[in-house]
Amino acid sequence: MNRLFTRRAVCAAAAATLALAAVATPRAQAETPIKIGWPNITEQAMLGIMAALVIEKKLGLPVERFPNLGGTGIAQQAILSGAIDVLPDYTGDALANVLKKDPITDPKKAYEVVHDAYKDQYKITWLAPTSFNNTYALALKADKAKELNIKTISDLASQAPNWTLGSSVEFAARPLDGYPGMSKHYGYKFGSIKPMEIGLMYTAVDSGSVDVIVAFATDARIGKVGLAVLDDDKLFFPAYNAAITVRDDVLARHPEIGPAIEAVTNSLDTETQIKLNGQADIDGLDIEKVAEIYLKDKGFIPK
């Protein structure tokens, strides 16, 4: 009798537990996680984290994160293959790395080309782009540029054979929008090129171990190190407006993702993004914390 009572009590308790779990289970636990990835680059990581936080905290959907996917090319292959569902990307990167098209300097045209091509070929949607254009930019110490009267990339031609260029590993090798294409477009080469981690470039040019670096237009370290950004007078570098890319099957299941993320990216102008990048790269704040504070302050996710 005691065994029967105990058995019934256990079954009843188990049933009650399951019933409570069913009531308490949020919508997120019943959904397939949305896989969001990004390369190990501050700005892209921040955009990816913002997308993850909006989907999790505003829309209540589960997210699986894939940070530090290496370079941009590796991350792009991850979304093309379906290994991830969401990726922050740049129009210029997609044109050169994925579509193998010549650089397009007009931001609107570049976006239209990648948007249409990705939709047709890969069933991936480019959400609305940011207004900021994080294009490549050649930069050197401002006092050196002033002393030698160097204002444009063309002005480097006489100095370049005796100088060292510091760049990211990707830029050094990319044929279309990287060093090979740039040197061909401008008609000169540097005496040597040192591929390195992006953060190390600023230290290198500040210490004089390289003369010029290939910086990024929205990098706050340009101002901190005191660099002069040279005018791309022959219009080589393509537009690099950022956007969140999402696989179409995910948007079909959750169309609300598009407007929620676009509300965020529409708020990110050049000044804002430089400030956010600086909080991470210069002030040393955790990227996730920077992203979360911004989203809460702007009302994009609950406080």
Coordinates of C-alpha atoms in Angstrom, one line a residue:
M1 CA 0.0 0.0 0.0
N2 CA 2.8 2.4 0.9
R3 CA 4.6 1.5 -2.3
L4 CA 1.4 2.2 -4.4
F5 CA 0.8 5.5 -2.6
T6 CA 4.4 6.5 -3.1
R7 CA 4.3 5.6 -6.8
R8 CA 1.1 7.6 -7.3
A9 CA 2.5 10.5 -5.4
V10 CA 5.7 10.5 -7.6
C11 CA 3.6 10.3 -10.8
A12 CA 1.4 13.1 -9.6
A13 CA 4.4 15.2 -8.7
A14 CA 6.0 14.5 -12.0
A15 CA 2.8 15.4 -13.9
A16 CA 2.6 18.7 -11.9
T17 CA 6.2 19.5 -12.7
L18 CA 5.7 18.9 -16.4
A19 CA 2.5 21.1 -16.3
L20 CA 4.3 23.9 -14.6
A21 CA 7.2 23.6 -17.0
A22 CA 4.8 23.8 -20.0
V23 CA 3.3 27.0 -18.5
A24 CA 6.7 28.5 -17.7
T25 CA 8.5 27.5 -20.9
P26 CA 9.0 30.7 -22.9
R27 CA 8.4 30.9 -26.6
A28 CA 12.1 30.9 -27.1
Q29 CA 12.6 27.3 -25.8
A30 CA 10.1 25.9 -28.4
E31 CA 11.9 27.5 -31.4
T32 CA 15.0 26.4 -33.3
P33 CA 17.9 28.7 -32.3
I34 CA 18.9 31.3 -34.8
K35 CA 22.6 30.9 -35.4
I36 CA 24.5 34.3 -35.5
G37 CA 28.2 34.5 -36.3
W38 CA 30.8 37.2 -36.8
P39 CA 34.6 37.4 -37.5
N40 CA 37.1 38.6 -34.9
I41 CA 36.8 42.2 -35.9
T42 CA 35.5 44.7 -33.3
E43 CA 32.9 46.5 -35.4
Q44 CA 31.5 43.3 -36.9
A45 CA 31.4 41.6 -33.5
M46 CA 29.5 44.6 -32.1
L47 CA 26.9 44.5 -34.9
G48 CA 26.5 40.7 -34.6
I49 CA 26.0 41.1 -30.8
M50 CA 23.5 43.8 -31.3
A51 CA 21.5 41.6 -33.7
A52 CA 21.7 38.7 -31.2
L53 CA 20.5 40.9 -28.3
V54 CA 17.6 42.3 -30.3
I55 CA 16.4 38.9 -31.4
E56 CA 16.8 37.5 -27.9
K57 CA 15.6 40.3 -25.7
K58 CA 13.1 42.2 -27.9
L59 CA 11.7 39.3 -30.0
G60 CA 12.1 36.5 -27.4
L61 CA 13.7 34.1 -29.8
P62 CA 16.6 31.8 -29.0
V63 CA 20.0 32.5 -30.4
E64 CA 23.1 30.5 -30.8
R65 CA 26.3 32.5 -31.1
F66 CA 29.3 31.8 -33.2
P67 CA 31.9 34.5 -32.4
N68 CA 35.5 34.8 -33.7
L69 CA 35.0 33.0 -37.0
G70 CA 38.4 34.2 -38.2
G71 CA 38.5 36.6 -41.2
T72 CA 35.6 38.0 -43.2
G73 CA 36.0 35.3 -45.9
I74 CA 35.5 32.5 -43.4
A75 CA 32.5 34.1 -41.9
Q76 CA 31.0 34.7 -45.3
Q77 CA 31.4 31.0 -46.2
A78 CA 29.6 30.1 -43.0
I79 CA 26.4 31.9 -44.0
L80 CA 26.6 30.8 -47.6
S81 CA 26.8 27.2 -46.5
G82 CA 24.0 27.5 -43.9
A83 CA 26.3 26.9 -41.0
I84 CA 25.0 30.2 -39.6
D85 CA 21.8 32.1 -40.3
V86 CA 22.8 35.8 -39.6
L87 CA 26.1 37.7 -40.4
P88 CA 27.0 41.3 -40.2
D89 CA 28.8 42.0 -43.5
Y90 CA 30.0 44.9 -45.7
T91 CA 29.0 45.6 -49.3
G92 CA 32.6 46.0 -50.5
D93 CA 33.6 42.7 -48.9
A94 CA 30.7 40.8 -50.5
L95 CA 31.5 42.3 -53.9
A96 CA 35.2 41.3 -53.8
N97 CA 35.2 38.1 -51.7
V98 CA 32.0 36.4 -52.7
L99 CA 30.7 37.9 -56.0
K100 CA 34.2 38.5 -57.4
K101 CA 33.1 41.8 -58.9
D102 CA 35.1 44.9 -59.5
P103 CA 34.9 47.5 -56.7
I104 CA 31.9 49.9 -56.7
T105 CA 32.5 53.2 -55.0
D106 CA 28.9 54.4 -55.0
P107 CA 27.3 53.1 -51.8
K108 CA 23.8 52.8 -53.2
K109 CA 24.9 51.0 -56.3
A110 CA 27.1 48.6 -54.3
Y111 CA 24.3 47.8 -52.0
E112 CA 21.9 47.1 -54.8
V113 CA 24.3 44.8 -56.6
V114 CA 25.0 42.6 -53.5
H115 CA 21.4 42.7 -52.3
D116 CA 20.1 41.4 -55.7
A117 CA 22.9 38.9 -56.3
Y118 CA 22.6 37.3 -52.8
K119 CA 18.9 37.1 -53.1
D120 CA 19.0 35.3 -56.4
Q121 CA 22.1 33.1 -55.9
Y122 CA 22.1 32.3 -52.2
K123 CA 18.6 33.0 -50.8
I124 CA 20.1 35.5 -48.4
T125 CA 18.6 38.9 -47.7
W126 CA 20.7 42.0 -47.0
L127 CA 18.7 44.1 -44.6
A128 CA 19.0 47.9 -44.9
P129 CA 22.6 49.2 -44.7
T130 CA 24.1 51.6 -42.2
S131 CA 24.8 55.1 -43.3
F132 CA 28.4 54.8 -42.2
N133 CA 30.9 53.6 -44.8
N134 CA 33.8 51.7 -43.1
T135 CA 36.0 51.7 -46.2
Y136 CA 39.7 51.1 -46.2
A137 CA 41.8 54.2 -45.8
L138 CA 45.5 54.8 -46.1
A139 CA 46.8 56.7 -43.1
L140 CA 50.1 58.0 -41.7
K141 CA 51.2 60.2 -38.8
A142 CA 49.7 63.6 -39.3
D143 CA 53.0 65.5 -38.6
K144 CA 54.8 63.4 -41.2
A145 CA 52.0 64.0 -43.8
K146 CA 52.2 67.7 -43.2
E147 CA 56.0 67.8 -43.4
L148 CA 56.0 66.0 -46.8
N149 CA 52.8 67.6 -48.0
I150 CA 51.1 64.2 -48.5
K151 CA 47.3 64.6 -48.8
T152 CA 46.3 61.9 -51.3
I153 CA 47.2 58.3 -52.0
S154 CA 48.8 59.5 -55.3
D155 CA 51.1 61.7 -53.3
L156 CA 52.7 58.6 -51.8
A157 CA 54.2 57.5 -55.1
S158 CA 57.6 59.1 -54.6
Q159 CA 58.0 57.8 -51.0
A160 CA 56.4 54.4 -51.2
P161 CA 59.4 52.5 -52.7
N162 CA 61.3 53.3 -49.5
W163 CA 58.5 52.9 -47.1
T164 CA 56.7 50.0 -45.3
L165 CA 53.0 49.5 -45.5
G166 CA 51.2 47.9 -42.5
S167 CA 47.9 46.2 -43.3
S168 CA 45.6 43.4 -42.2
V169 CA 46.4 39.9 -43.4
E170 CA 43.4 39.9 -45.6
F171 CA 44.1 43.2 -47.3
A172 CA 47.7 42.1 -48.1
A173 CA 46.4 39.2 -50.2
R174 CA 43.0 40.2 -51.6
P175 CA 43.4 40.7 -55.4
L176 CA 40.5 43.0 -56.2
D177 CA 40.1 45.4 -53.2
G178 CA 43.4 44.7 -51.5
Y179 CA 47.1 45.5 -51.9
P180 CA 47.6 43.9 -55.4
G181 CA 44.6 45.8 -56.8
M182 CA 45.6 49.0 -55.1
S183 CA 49.2 49.0 -56.3
K184 CA 48.1 48.3 -59.8
H185 CA 45.4 51.0 -59.7
Y186 CA 47.8 53.7 -58.4
G187 CA 50.8 52.5 -60.4
Y188 CA 53.3 52.0 -57.5
K189 CA 54.4 49.6 -54.8
F190 CA 55.7 50.0 -51.3
G191 CA 59.2 48.8 -50.5
S192 CA 57.7 46.2 -48.2
I193 CA 54.4 45.2 -46.7
K194 CA 53.8 43.9 -43.2
P195 CA 50.6 41.9 -42.7
M196 CA 49.5 42.0 -39.0
E197 CA 46.6 42.0 -36.7
I198 CA 44.4 45.1 -37.1
G199 CA 45.0 46.4 -33.6
L200 CA 48.8 46.1 -34.0
M201 CA 48.8 48.4 -37.1
Y202 CA 48.1 51.4 -35.0
T203 CA 50.9 50.6 -32.6
A204 CA 53.2 49.9 -35.5
V205 CA 52.6 53.2 -37.2
D206 CA 52.7 55.1 -34.0
S207 CA 56.1 53.6 -33.1
G208 CA 57.5 54.1 -36.6
S209 CA 58.0 50.4 -37.4
V210 CA 55.8 51.0 -40.5
D211 CA 55.3 54.2 -42.3
V212 CA 51.7 53.9 -43.6
I213 CA 48.8 51.7 -42.6
V214 CA 45.6 50.5 -44.2
A215 CA 43.1 51.8 -41.6
F216 CA 39.4 51.6 -41.4
A217 CA 37.3 54.7 -41.7
T218 CA 35.3 54.2 -38.6
D219 CA 38.2 53.2 -36.3
A220 CA 38.5 55.5 -33.3
R221 CA 42.2 54.7 -33.1
I222 CA 42.8 57.0 -36.1
G223 CA 42.2 60.0 -34.0
K224 CA 43.9 58.6 -30.9
V225 CA 47.2 57.9 -32.6
G226 CA 47.1 61.2 -34.5
L227 CA 46.9 59.9 -38.1
A228 CA 46.1 61.8 -41.3
V229 CA 43.7 59.9 -43.6
L230 CA 44.7 60.3 -47.3
D231 CA 42.2 61.1 -50.0
D232 CA 41.5 58.2 -52.3
D233 CA 41.9 60.5 -55.3
K234 CA 41.7 57.8 -57.9
L235 CA 38.6 56.2 -56.3
F236 CA 40.0 52.7 -55.8
F237 CA 38.4 51.6 -52.5
P238 CA 34.8 50.4 -52.8
A239 CA 31.9 51.4 -50.5
Y240 CA 31.9 49.3 -47.3
N241 CA 28.5 50.1 -45.8
A242 CA 27.6 47.5 -43.1
A243 CA 24.4 45.5 -43.1
I244 CA 23.0 42.5 -41.3
T245 CA 22.5 39.6 -43.7
V246 CA 19.9 36.9 -42.9
R247 CA 19.1 33.6 -44.6
D248 CA 15.7 33.8 -46.3
D249 CA 14.3 30.7 -44.6
V250 CA 14.9 32.3 -41.2
L251 CA 13.1 35.5 -42.4
A252 CA 10.2 33.4 -43.7
R253 CA 9.7 31.9 -40.2
H254 CA 10.3 35.2 -38.4
P255 CA 9.7 38.3 -40.6
E256 CA 9.7 40.5 -37.5
I257 CA 13.5 40.1 -37.4
G258 CA 14.0 42.5 -40.3
P259 CA 12.3 45.6 -38.9
A260 CA 13.7 45.0 -35.4
I261 CA 17.3 44.9 -36.7
E262 CA 16.9 47.7 -39.2
A263 CA 15.7 50.0 -36.5
V264 CA 19.1 49.6 -34.9
T265 CA 21.3 49.8 -38.0
N266 CA 19.4 52.9 -39.1
S267 CA 20.6 54.6 -36.0
L268 CA 24.3 54.0 -36.6
D269 CA 25.8 56.9 -38.3
T270 CA 29.6 57.5 -38.7
E271 CA 30.0 59.5 -35.5
T272 CA 28.0 57.0 -33.4
Q273 CA 29.9 54.0 -34.7
I274 CA 33.3 55.6 -34.2
K275 CA 32.3 56.4 -30.6
L276 CA 31.1 52.8 -30.0
N277 CA 34.3 51.4 -31.5
G278 CA 36.4 53.6 -29.3
Q279 CA 34.7 52.4 -26.2
A280 CA 35.8 48.9 -27.0
D281 CA 39.2 49.4 -28.7
I282 CA 40.5 52.4 -26.7
D283 CA 38.6 52.4 -23.4
G284 CA 38.8 48.6 -23.2
L285 CA 35.2 48.0 -22.4
D286 CA 33.7 44.6 -23.2
I287 CA 32.1 44.6 -26.7
E288 CA 28.9 42.9 -25.4
K289 CA 28.5 45.5 -22.7
V290 CA 29.0 48.4 -25.2
A291 CA 26.4 46.9 -27.5
E292 CA 23.9 46.2 -24.6
I293 CA 24.2 49.7 -23.1
Y294 CA 23.6 51.4 -26.5
L295 CA 20.6 49.2 -27.3
K296 CA 19.1 49.9 -23.8
D297 CA 19.7 53.6 -23.9
K298 CA 18.0 53.9 -27.3
G299 CA 15.1 51.7 -26.3
F300 CA 15.8 48.9 -28.7
I301 CA 15.8 46.3 -26.0
P302 CA 14.2 46.4 -22.5
K303 CA 16.3 47.8 -19.6

